PDB file of C-alpha atoms in Angstrom:
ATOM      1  CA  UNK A   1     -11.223   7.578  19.252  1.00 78.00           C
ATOM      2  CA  UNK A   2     -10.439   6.486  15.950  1.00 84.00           C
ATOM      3  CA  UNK A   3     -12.406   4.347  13.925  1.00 92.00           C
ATOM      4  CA  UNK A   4     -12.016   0.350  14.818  1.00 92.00           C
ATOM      5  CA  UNK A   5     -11.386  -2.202  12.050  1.00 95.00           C
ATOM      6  CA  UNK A   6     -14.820  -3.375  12.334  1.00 94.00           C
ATOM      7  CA  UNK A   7     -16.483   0.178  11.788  1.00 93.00           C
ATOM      8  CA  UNK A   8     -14.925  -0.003   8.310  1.00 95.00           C
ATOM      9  CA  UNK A   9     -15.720  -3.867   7.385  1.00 94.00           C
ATOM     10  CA  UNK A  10     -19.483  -2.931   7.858  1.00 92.00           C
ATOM     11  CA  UNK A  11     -19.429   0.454   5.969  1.00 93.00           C
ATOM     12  CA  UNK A  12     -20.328   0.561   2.177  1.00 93.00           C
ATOM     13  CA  UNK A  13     -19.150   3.879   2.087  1.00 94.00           C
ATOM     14  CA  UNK A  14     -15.869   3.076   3.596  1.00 95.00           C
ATOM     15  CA  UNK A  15     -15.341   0.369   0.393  1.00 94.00           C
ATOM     16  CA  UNK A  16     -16.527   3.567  -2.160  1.00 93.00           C
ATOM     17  CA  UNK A  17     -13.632   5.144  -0.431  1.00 94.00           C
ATOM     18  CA  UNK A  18     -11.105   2.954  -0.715  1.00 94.00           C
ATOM     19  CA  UNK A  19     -11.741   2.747  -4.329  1.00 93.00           C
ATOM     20  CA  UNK A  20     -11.384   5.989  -5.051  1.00 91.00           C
ATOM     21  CA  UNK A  21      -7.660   5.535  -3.174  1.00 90.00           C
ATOM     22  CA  UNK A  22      -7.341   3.104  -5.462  1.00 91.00           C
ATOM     23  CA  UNK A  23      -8.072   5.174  -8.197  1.00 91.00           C
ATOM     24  CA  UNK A  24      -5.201   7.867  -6.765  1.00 87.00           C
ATOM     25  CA  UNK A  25      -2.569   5.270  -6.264  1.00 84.00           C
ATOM     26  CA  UNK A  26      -3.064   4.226 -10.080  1.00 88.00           C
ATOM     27  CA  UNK A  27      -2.694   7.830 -11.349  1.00 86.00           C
ATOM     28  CA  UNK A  28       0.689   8.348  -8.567  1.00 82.00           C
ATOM     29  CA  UNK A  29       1.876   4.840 -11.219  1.00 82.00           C
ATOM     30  CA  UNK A  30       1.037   6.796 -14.575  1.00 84.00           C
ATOM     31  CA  UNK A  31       3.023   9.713 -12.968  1.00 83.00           C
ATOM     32  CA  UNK A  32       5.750   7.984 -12.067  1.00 80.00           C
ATOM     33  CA  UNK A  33       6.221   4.220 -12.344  1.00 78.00           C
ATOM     34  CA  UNK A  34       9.414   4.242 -10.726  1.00 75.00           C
ATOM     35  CA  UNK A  35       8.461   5.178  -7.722  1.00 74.00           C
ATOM     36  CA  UNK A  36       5.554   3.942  -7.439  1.00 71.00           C
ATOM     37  CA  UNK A  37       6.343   0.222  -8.251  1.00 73.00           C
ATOM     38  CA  UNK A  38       7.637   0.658  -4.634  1.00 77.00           C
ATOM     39  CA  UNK A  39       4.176   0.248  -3.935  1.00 72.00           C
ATOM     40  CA  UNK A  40       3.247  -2.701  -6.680  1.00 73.00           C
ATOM     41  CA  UNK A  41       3.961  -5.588  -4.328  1.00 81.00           C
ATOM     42  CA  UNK A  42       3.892  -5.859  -0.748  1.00 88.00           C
ATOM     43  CA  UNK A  43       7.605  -6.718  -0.030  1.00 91.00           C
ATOM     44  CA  UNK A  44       8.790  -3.675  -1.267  1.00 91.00           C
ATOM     45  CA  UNK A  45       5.832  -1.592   0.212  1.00 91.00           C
ATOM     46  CA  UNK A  46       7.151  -2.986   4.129  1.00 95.00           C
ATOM     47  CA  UNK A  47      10.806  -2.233   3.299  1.00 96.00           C
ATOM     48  CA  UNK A  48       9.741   1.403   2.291  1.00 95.00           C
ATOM     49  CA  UNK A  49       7.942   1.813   5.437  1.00 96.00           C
ATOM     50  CA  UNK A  50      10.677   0.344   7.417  1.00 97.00           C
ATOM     51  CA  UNK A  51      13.472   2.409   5.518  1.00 96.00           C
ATOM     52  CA  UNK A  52      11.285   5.594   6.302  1.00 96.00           C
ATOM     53  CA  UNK A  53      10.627   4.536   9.863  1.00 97.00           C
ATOM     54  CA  UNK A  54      14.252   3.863  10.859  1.00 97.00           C
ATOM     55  CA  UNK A  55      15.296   7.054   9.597  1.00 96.00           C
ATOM     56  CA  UNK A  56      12.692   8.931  11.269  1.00 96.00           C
ATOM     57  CA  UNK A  57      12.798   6.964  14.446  1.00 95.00           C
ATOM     58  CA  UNK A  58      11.131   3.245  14.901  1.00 96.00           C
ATOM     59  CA  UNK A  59       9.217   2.894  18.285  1.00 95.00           C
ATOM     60  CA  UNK A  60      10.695   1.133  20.691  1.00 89.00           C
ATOM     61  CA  UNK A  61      14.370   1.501  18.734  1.00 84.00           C
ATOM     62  CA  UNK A  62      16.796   2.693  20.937  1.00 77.00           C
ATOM     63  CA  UNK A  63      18.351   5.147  18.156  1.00 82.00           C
ATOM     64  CA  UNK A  64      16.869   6.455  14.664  1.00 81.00           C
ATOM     65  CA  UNK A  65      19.457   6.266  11.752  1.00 91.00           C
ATOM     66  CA  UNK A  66      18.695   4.799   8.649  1.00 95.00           C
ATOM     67  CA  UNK A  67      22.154   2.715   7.296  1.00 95.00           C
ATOM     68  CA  UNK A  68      22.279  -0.375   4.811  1.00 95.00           C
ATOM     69  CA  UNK A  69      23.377  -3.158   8.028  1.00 95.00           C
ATOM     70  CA  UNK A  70      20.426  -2.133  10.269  1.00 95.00           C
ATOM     71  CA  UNK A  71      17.803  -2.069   7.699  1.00 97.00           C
ATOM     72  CA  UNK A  72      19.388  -5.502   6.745  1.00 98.00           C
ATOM     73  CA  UNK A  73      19.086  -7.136  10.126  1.00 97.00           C
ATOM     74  CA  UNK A  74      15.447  -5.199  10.367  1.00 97.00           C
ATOM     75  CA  UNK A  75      14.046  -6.474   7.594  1.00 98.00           C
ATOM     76  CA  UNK A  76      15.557 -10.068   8.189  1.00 98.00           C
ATOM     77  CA  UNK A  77      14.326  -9.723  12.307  1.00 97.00           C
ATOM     78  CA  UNK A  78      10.711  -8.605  10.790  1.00 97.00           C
ATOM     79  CA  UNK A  79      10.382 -11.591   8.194  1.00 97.00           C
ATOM     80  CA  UNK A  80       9.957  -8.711   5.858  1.00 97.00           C
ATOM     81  CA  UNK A  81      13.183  -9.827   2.977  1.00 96.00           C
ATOM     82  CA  UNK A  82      16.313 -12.078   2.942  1.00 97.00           C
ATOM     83  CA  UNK A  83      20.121 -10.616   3.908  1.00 98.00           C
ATOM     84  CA  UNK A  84      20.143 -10.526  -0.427  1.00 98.00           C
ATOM     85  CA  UNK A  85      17.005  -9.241  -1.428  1.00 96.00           C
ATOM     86  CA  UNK A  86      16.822  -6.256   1.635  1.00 97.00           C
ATOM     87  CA  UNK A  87      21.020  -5.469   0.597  1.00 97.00           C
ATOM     88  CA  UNK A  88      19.628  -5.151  -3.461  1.00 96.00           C
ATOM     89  CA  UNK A  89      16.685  -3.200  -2.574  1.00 95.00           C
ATOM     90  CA  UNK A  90      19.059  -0.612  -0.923  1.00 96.00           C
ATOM     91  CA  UNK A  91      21.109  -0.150  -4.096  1.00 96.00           C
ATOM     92  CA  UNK A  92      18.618   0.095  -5.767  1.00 93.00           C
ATOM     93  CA  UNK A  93      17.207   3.375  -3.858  1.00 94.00           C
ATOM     94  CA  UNK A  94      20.025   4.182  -4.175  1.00 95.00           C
ATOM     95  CA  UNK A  95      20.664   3.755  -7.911  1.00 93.00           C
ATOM     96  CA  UNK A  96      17.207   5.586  -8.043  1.00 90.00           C
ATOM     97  CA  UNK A  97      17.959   8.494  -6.395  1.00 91.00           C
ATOM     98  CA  UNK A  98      15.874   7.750  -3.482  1.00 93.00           C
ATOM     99  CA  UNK A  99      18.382   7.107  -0.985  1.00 95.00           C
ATOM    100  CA  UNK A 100      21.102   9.179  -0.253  1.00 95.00           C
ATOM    101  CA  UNK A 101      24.043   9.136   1.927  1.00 93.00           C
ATOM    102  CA  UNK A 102      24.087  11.989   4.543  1.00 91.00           C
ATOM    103  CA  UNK A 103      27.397  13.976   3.822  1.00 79.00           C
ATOM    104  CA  UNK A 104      28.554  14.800   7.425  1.00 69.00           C
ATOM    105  CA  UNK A 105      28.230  12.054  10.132  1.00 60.00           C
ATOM    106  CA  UNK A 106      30.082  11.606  13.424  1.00 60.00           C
ATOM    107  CA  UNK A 107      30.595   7.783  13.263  1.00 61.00           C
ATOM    108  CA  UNK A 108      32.839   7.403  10.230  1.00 62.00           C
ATOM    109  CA  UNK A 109      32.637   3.811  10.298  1.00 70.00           C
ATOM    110  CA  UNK A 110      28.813   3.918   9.509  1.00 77.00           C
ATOM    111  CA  UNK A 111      27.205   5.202   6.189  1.00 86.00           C
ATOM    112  CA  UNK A 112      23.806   6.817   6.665  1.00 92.00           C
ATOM    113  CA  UNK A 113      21.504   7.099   4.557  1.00 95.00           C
ATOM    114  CA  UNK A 114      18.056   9.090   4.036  1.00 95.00           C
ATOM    115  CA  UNK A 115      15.341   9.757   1.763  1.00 95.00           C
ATOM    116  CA  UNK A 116      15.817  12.010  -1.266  1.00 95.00           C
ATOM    117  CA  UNK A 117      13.135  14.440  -1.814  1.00 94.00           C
ATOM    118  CA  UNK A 118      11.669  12.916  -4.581  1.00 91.00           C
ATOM    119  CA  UNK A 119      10.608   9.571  -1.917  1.00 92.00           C
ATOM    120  CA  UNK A 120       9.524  12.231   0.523  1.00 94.00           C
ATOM    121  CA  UNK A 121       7.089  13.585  -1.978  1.00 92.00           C
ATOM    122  CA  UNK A 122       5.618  10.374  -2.750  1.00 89.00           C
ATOM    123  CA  UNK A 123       5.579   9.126   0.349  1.00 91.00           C
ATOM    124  CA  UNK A 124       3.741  12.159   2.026  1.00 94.00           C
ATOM    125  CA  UNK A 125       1.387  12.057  -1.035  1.00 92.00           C
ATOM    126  CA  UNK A 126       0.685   8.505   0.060  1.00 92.00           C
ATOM    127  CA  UNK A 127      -0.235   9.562   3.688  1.00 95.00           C
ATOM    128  CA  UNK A 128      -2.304  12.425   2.487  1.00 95.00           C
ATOM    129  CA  UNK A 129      -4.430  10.335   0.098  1.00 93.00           C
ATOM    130  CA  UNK A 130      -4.764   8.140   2.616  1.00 95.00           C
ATOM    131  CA  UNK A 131      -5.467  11.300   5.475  1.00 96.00           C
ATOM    132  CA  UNK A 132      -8.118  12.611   2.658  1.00 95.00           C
ATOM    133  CA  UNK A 133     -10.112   9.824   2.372  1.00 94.00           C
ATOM    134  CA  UNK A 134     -10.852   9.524   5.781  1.00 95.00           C
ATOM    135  CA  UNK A 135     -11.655  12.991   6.393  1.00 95.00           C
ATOM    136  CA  UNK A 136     -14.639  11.948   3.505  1.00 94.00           C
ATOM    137  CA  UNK A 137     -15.830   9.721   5.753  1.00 93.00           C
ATOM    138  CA  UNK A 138     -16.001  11.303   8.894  1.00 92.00           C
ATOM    139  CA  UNK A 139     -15.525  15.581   8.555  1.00 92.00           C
ATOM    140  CA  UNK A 140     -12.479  15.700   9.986  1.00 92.00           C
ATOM    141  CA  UNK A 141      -9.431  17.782   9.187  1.00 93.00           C
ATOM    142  CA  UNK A 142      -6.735  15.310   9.693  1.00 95.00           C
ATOM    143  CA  UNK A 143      -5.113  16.380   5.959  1.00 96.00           C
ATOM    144  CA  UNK A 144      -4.899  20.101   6.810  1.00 95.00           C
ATOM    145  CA  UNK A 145      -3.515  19.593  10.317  1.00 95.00           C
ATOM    146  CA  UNK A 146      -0.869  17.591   9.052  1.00 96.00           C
ATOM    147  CA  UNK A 147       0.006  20.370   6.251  1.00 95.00           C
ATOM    148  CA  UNK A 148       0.077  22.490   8.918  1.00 95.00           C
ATOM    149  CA  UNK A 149       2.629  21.103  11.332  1.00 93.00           C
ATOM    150  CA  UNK A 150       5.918  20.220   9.489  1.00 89.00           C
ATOM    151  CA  UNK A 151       6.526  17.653  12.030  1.00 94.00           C
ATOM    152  CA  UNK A 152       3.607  15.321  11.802  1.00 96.00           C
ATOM    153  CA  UNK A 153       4.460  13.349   8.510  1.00 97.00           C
ATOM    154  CA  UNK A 154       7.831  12.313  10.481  1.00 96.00           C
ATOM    155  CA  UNK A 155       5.705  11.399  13.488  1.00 96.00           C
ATOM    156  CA  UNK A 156       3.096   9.519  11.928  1.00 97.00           C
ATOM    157  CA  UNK A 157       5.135   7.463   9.253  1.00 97.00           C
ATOM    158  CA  UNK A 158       6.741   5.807  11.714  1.00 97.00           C
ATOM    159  CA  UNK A 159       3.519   4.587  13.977  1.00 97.00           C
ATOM    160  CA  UNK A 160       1.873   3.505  10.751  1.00 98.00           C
ATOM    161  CA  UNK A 161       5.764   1.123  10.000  1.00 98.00           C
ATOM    162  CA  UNK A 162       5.408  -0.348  13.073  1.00 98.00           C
ATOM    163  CA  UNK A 163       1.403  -0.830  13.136  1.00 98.00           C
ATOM    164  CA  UNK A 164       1.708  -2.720   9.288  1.00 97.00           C
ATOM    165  CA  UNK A 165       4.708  -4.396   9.796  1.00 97.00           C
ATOM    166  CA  UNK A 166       2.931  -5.703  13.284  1.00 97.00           C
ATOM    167  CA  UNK A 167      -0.485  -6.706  11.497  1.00 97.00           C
ATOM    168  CA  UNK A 168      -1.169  -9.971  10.665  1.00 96.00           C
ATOM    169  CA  UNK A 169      -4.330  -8.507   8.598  1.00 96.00           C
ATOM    170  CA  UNK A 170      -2.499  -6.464   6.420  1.00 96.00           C
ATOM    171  CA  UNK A 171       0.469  -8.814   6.050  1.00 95.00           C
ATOM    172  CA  UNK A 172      -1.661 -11.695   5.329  1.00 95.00           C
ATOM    173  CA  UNK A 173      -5.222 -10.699   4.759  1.00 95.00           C
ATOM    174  CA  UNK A 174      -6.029 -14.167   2.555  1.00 96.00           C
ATOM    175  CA  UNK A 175      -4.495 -16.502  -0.373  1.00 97.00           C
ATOM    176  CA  UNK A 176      -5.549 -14.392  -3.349  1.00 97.00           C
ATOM    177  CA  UNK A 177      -4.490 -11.059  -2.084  1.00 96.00           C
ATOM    178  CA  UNK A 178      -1.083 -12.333  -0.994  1.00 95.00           C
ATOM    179  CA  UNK A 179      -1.089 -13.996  -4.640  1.00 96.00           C
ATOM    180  CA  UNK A 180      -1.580 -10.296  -6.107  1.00 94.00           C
ATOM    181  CA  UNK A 181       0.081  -8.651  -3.374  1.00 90.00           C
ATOM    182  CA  UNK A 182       3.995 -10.798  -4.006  1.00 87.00           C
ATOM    183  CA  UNK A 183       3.711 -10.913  -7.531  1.00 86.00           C
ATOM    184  CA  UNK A 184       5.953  -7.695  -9.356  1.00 81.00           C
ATOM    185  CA  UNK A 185       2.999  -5.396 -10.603  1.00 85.00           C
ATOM    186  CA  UNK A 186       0.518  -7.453  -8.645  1.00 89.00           C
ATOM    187  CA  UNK A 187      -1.317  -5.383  -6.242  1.00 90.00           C
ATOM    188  CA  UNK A 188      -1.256  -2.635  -9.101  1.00 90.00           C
ATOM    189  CA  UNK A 189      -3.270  -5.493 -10.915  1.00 93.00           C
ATOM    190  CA  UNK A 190      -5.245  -6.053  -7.946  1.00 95.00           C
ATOM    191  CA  UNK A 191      -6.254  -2.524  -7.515  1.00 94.00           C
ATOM    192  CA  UNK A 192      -7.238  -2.188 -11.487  1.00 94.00           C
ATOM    193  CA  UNK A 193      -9.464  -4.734 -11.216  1.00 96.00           C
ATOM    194  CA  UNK A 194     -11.191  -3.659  -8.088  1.00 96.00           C
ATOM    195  CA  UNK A 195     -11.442   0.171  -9.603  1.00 95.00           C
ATOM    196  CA  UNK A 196     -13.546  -1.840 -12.308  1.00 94.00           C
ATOM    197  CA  UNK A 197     -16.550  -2.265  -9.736  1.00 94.00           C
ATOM    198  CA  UNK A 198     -19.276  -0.069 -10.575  1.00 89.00           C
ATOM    199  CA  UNK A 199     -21.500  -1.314  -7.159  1.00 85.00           C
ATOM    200  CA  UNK A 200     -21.127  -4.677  -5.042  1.00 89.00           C
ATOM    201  CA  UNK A 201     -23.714  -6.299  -3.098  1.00 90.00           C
ATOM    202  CA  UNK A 202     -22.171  -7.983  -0.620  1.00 88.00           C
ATOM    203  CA  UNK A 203     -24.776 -10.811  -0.264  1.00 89.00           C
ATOM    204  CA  UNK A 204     -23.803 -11.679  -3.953  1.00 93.00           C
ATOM    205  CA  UNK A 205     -20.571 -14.245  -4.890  1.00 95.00           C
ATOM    206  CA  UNK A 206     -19.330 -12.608  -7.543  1.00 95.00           C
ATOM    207  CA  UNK A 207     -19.132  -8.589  -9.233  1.00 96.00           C
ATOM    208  CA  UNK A 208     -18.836  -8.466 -12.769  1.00 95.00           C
ATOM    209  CA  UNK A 209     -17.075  -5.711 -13.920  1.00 95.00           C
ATOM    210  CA  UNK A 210     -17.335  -6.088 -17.380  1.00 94.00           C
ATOM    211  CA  UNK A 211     -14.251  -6.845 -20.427  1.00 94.00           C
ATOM    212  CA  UNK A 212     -10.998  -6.625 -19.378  1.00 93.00           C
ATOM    213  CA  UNK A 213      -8.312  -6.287 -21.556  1.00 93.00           C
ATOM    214  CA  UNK A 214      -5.095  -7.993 -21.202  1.00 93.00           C
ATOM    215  CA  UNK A 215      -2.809  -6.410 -23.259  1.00 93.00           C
ATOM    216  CA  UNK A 216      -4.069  -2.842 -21.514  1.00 92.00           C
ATOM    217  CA  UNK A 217      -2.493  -4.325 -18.343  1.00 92.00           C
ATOM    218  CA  UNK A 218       0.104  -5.893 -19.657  1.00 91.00           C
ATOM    219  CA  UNK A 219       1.076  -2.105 -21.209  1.00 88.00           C
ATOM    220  CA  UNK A 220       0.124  -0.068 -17.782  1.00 87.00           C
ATOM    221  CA  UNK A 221       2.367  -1.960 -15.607  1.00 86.00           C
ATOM    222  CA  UNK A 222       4.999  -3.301 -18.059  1.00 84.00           C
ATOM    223  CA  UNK A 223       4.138  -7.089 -16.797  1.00 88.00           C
ATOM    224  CA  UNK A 224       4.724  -9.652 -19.436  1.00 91.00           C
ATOM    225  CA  UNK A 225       2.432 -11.878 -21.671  1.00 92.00           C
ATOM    226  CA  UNK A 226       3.659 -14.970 -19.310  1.00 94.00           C
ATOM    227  CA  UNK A 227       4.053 -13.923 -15.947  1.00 93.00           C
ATOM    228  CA  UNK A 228      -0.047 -11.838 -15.879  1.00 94.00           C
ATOM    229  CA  UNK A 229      -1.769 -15.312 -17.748  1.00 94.00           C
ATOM    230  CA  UNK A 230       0.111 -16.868 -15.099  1.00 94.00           C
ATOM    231  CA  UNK A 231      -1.167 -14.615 -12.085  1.00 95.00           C
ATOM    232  CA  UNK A 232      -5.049 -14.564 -13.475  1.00 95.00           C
ATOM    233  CA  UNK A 233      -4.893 -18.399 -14.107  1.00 95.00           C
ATOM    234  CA  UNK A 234      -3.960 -19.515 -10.588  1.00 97.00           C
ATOM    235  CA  UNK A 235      -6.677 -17.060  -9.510  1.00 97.00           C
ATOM    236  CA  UNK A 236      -9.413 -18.506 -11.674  1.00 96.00           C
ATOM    237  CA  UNK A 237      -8.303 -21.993 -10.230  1.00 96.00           C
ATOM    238  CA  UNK A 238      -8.770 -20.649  -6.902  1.00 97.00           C
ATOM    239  CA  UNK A 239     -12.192 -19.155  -7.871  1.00 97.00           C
ATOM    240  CA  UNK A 240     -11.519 -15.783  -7.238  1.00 98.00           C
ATOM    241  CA  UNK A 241     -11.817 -14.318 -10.802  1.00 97.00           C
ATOM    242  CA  UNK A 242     -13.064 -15.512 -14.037  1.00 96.00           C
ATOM    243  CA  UNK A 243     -14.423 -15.058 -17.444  1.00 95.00           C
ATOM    244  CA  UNK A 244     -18.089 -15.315 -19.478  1.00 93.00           C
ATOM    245  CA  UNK A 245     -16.035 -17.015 -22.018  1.00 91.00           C
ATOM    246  CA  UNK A 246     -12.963 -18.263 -20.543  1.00 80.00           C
ATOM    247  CA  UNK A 247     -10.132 -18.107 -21.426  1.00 83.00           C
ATOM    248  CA  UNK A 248     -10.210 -14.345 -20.299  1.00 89.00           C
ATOM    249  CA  UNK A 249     -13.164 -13.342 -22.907  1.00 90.00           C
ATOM    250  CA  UNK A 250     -16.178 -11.807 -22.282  1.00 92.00           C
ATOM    251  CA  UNK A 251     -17.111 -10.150 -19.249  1.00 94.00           C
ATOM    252  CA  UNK A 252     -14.797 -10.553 -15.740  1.00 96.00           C
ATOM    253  CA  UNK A 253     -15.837 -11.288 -12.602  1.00 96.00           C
ATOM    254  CA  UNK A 254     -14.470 -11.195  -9.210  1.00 97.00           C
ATOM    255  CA  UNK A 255     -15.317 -13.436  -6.389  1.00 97.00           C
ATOM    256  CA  UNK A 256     -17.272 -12.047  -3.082  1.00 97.00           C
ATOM    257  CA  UNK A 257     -14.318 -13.502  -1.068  1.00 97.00           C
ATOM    258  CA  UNK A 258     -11.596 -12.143  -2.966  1.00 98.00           C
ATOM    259  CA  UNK A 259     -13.079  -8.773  -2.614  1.00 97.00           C
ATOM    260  CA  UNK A 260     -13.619  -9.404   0.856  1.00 96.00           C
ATOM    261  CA  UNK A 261     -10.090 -10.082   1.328  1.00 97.00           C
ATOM    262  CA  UNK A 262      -9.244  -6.926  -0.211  1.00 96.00           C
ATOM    263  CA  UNK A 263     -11.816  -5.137   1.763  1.00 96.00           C
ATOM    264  CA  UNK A 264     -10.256  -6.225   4.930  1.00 96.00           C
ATOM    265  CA  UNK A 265      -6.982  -5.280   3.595  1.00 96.00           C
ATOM    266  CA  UNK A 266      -7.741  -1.613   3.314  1.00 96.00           C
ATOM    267  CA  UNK A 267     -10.067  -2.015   6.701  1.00 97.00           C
ATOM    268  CA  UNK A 268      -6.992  -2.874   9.001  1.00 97.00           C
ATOM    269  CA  UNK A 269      -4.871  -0.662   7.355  1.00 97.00           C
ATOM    270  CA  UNK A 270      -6.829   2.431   7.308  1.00 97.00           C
ATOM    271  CA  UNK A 271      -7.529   1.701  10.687  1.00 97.00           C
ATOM    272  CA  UNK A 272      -3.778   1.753  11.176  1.00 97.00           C
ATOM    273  CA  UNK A 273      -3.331   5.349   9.877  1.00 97.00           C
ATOM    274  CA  UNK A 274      -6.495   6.568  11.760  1.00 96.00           C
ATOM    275  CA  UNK A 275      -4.769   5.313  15.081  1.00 96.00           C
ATOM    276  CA  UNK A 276      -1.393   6.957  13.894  1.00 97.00           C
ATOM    277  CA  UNK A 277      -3.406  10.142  12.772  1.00 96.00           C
ATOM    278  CA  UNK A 278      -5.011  10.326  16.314  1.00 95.00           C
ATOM    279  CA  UNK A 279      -1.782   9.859  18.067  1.00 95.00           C
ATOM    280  CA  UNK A 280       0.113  12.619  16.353  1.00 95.00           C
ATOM    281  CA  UNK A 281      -2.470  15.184  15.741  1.00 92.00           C
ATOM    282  CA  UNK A 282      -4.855  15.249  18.489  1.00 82.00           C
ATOM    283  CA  UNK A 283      -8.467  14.636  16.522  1.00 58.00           C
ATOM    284  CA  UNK A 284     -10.627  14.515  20.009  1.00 40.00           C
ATOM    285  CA  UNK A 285     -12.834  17.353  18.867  1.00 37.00           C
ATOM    286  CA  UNK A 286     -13.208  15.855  14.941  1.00 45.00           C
ATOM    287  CA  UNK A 287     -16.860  15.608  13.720  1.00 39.00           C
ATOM    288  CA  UNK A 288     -17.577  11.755  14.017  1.00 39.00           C
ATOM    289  CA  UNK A 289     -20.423  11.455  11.436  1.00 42.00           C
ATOM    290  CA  UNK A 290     -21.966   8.086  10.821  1.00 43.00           C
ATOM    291  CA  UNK A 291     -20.096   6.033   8.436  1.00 48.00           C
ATOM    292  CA  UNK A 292     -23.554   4.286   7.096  1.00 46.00           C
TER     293      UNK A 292
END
């Protein structure tokens, strides 16, 4: 069976884990900051997944086809984007050379679409880091069955769509996440200053993590002056990060239930792939080694 929700939540290991995904979808930014600020804010994250999805196939979708008026009415039907902002986000994949339209189609009156190679790539290096750290935790061999069976990253993707878009925990896991999570460059943000935790006891409120500097974020993710003061001063006035010396000098800290919320984040969501990864590729006879 794969692992519940709660299994991770209670699993210090699982949080090591998730850091060290953190640490992979950082480096994946430095790489290629294009394509990965796909995956800076959550918006954008759940219209990638449902773009993929709807090309591969969504469950329960009565056809698979990936064109600019169904992902419209999708994303609008899922509460994921407005008619404007899921039409710009098209062009701009396309712009980006991450959409393209397919070249010979039946129905002339409709323009499909479907990922480029390049969003392929970084997509199926997103499942794989995500495959990889769970085979940490447990022994299994999820990772080299799906490199072994061209078919399963077209199989999975789609479960894992449907189980995020579906997931109240991932889509709304608490009020500073979502803060990090909508703002452009925010959960990049989010995951730099959770990389910054060398060990947290969980019976503690807060995990310093040491000086911060502002103008190294501010140069990573290409986020002004403005808009990042903006995004760590409504956190400090909700108590989820602050300073030894405010304003933002001396050593940062991060609140137990902001790190919580993040926790539970990555809980329901790797338990999402887990369930996807079990579905497609069979993991019955997988070692199931304590998580503790």
């Amino acid at each position: 069976m794969p692992h519940r929700v709660e299994d991770f939540l209670e699993s210090d290991a699982f949080f090591v884990a998730v850091l060290n995904c953190a640490r992979e979808m950082l480096t994946i930014y430095r790489e290629s900051p294009r394509i990965a600020s796909i995956f800076a804010a959550q918006q954008r994250w759940l219209m990638a997944h449902a773009g993929f999805a709807l090309h591969f196939g969504y469950p329960g979708e009565p056809k698979l086809g990936l064109y600019s008026r169904r992902f419209i009415a999708f994303a609008v039907a899922n509460k994921i984007a407005s008619r404007n902002t899921a039409a710009a986000f098209i062009q701009e994949m396309l712009a980006y050379r991450f959409l393209s339209p397919v070249l010979s189609t039946s129905d002339k009156r409709t323009r499909l679409l479907e990922p480029t190679e390049t969003a392929h790539e970084h997509f199926y290096r997103w499942l794989a880091t995500h495959l990889f750290i769970l085979d940490s935790l447990d022994g299994g061999n999820r990772l080299d069955r799906m490199n072994a069976d061209p078919s399963a990253f077209s199989r999975m993707q789609p479960l894992i769509s449907k189980g995020i878009i579906d997931s109240d925990a991932v889509r709304d896991p608490g009020a500073t996440y979502n803060l990090f999570n909508w703002a452009n460059s925010g959960g990049l943000i989010m995951d730099y200053l959770m990389i910054s935790i060398d060990n947290f006891d969980r019976n503690s409120e807060r995990a310093h993590i040491g000086p911060v500097s502002l103008k190294e974020i501010r140069d990573q993710f290409m986020i002004s002056n403005t808009h990042l003061k903006r995004l760590l001063t409504t956190a400090s006035e909700m108590g989820s990060v602050g300073w030894t010396q405010p304003p933002y000098k001396g050593d940062t800290w991060i609140s137990r239930a902001f790190i919580m919320e993040y926790w539970g984040y990555q809980a329901a969501k790797f338990a999402i792939v887990d369930a996807a990864a079990e579905a497609v590729l069979g993991l019955a006879a997988r070692k199931m080694a304590s998580l503790r």
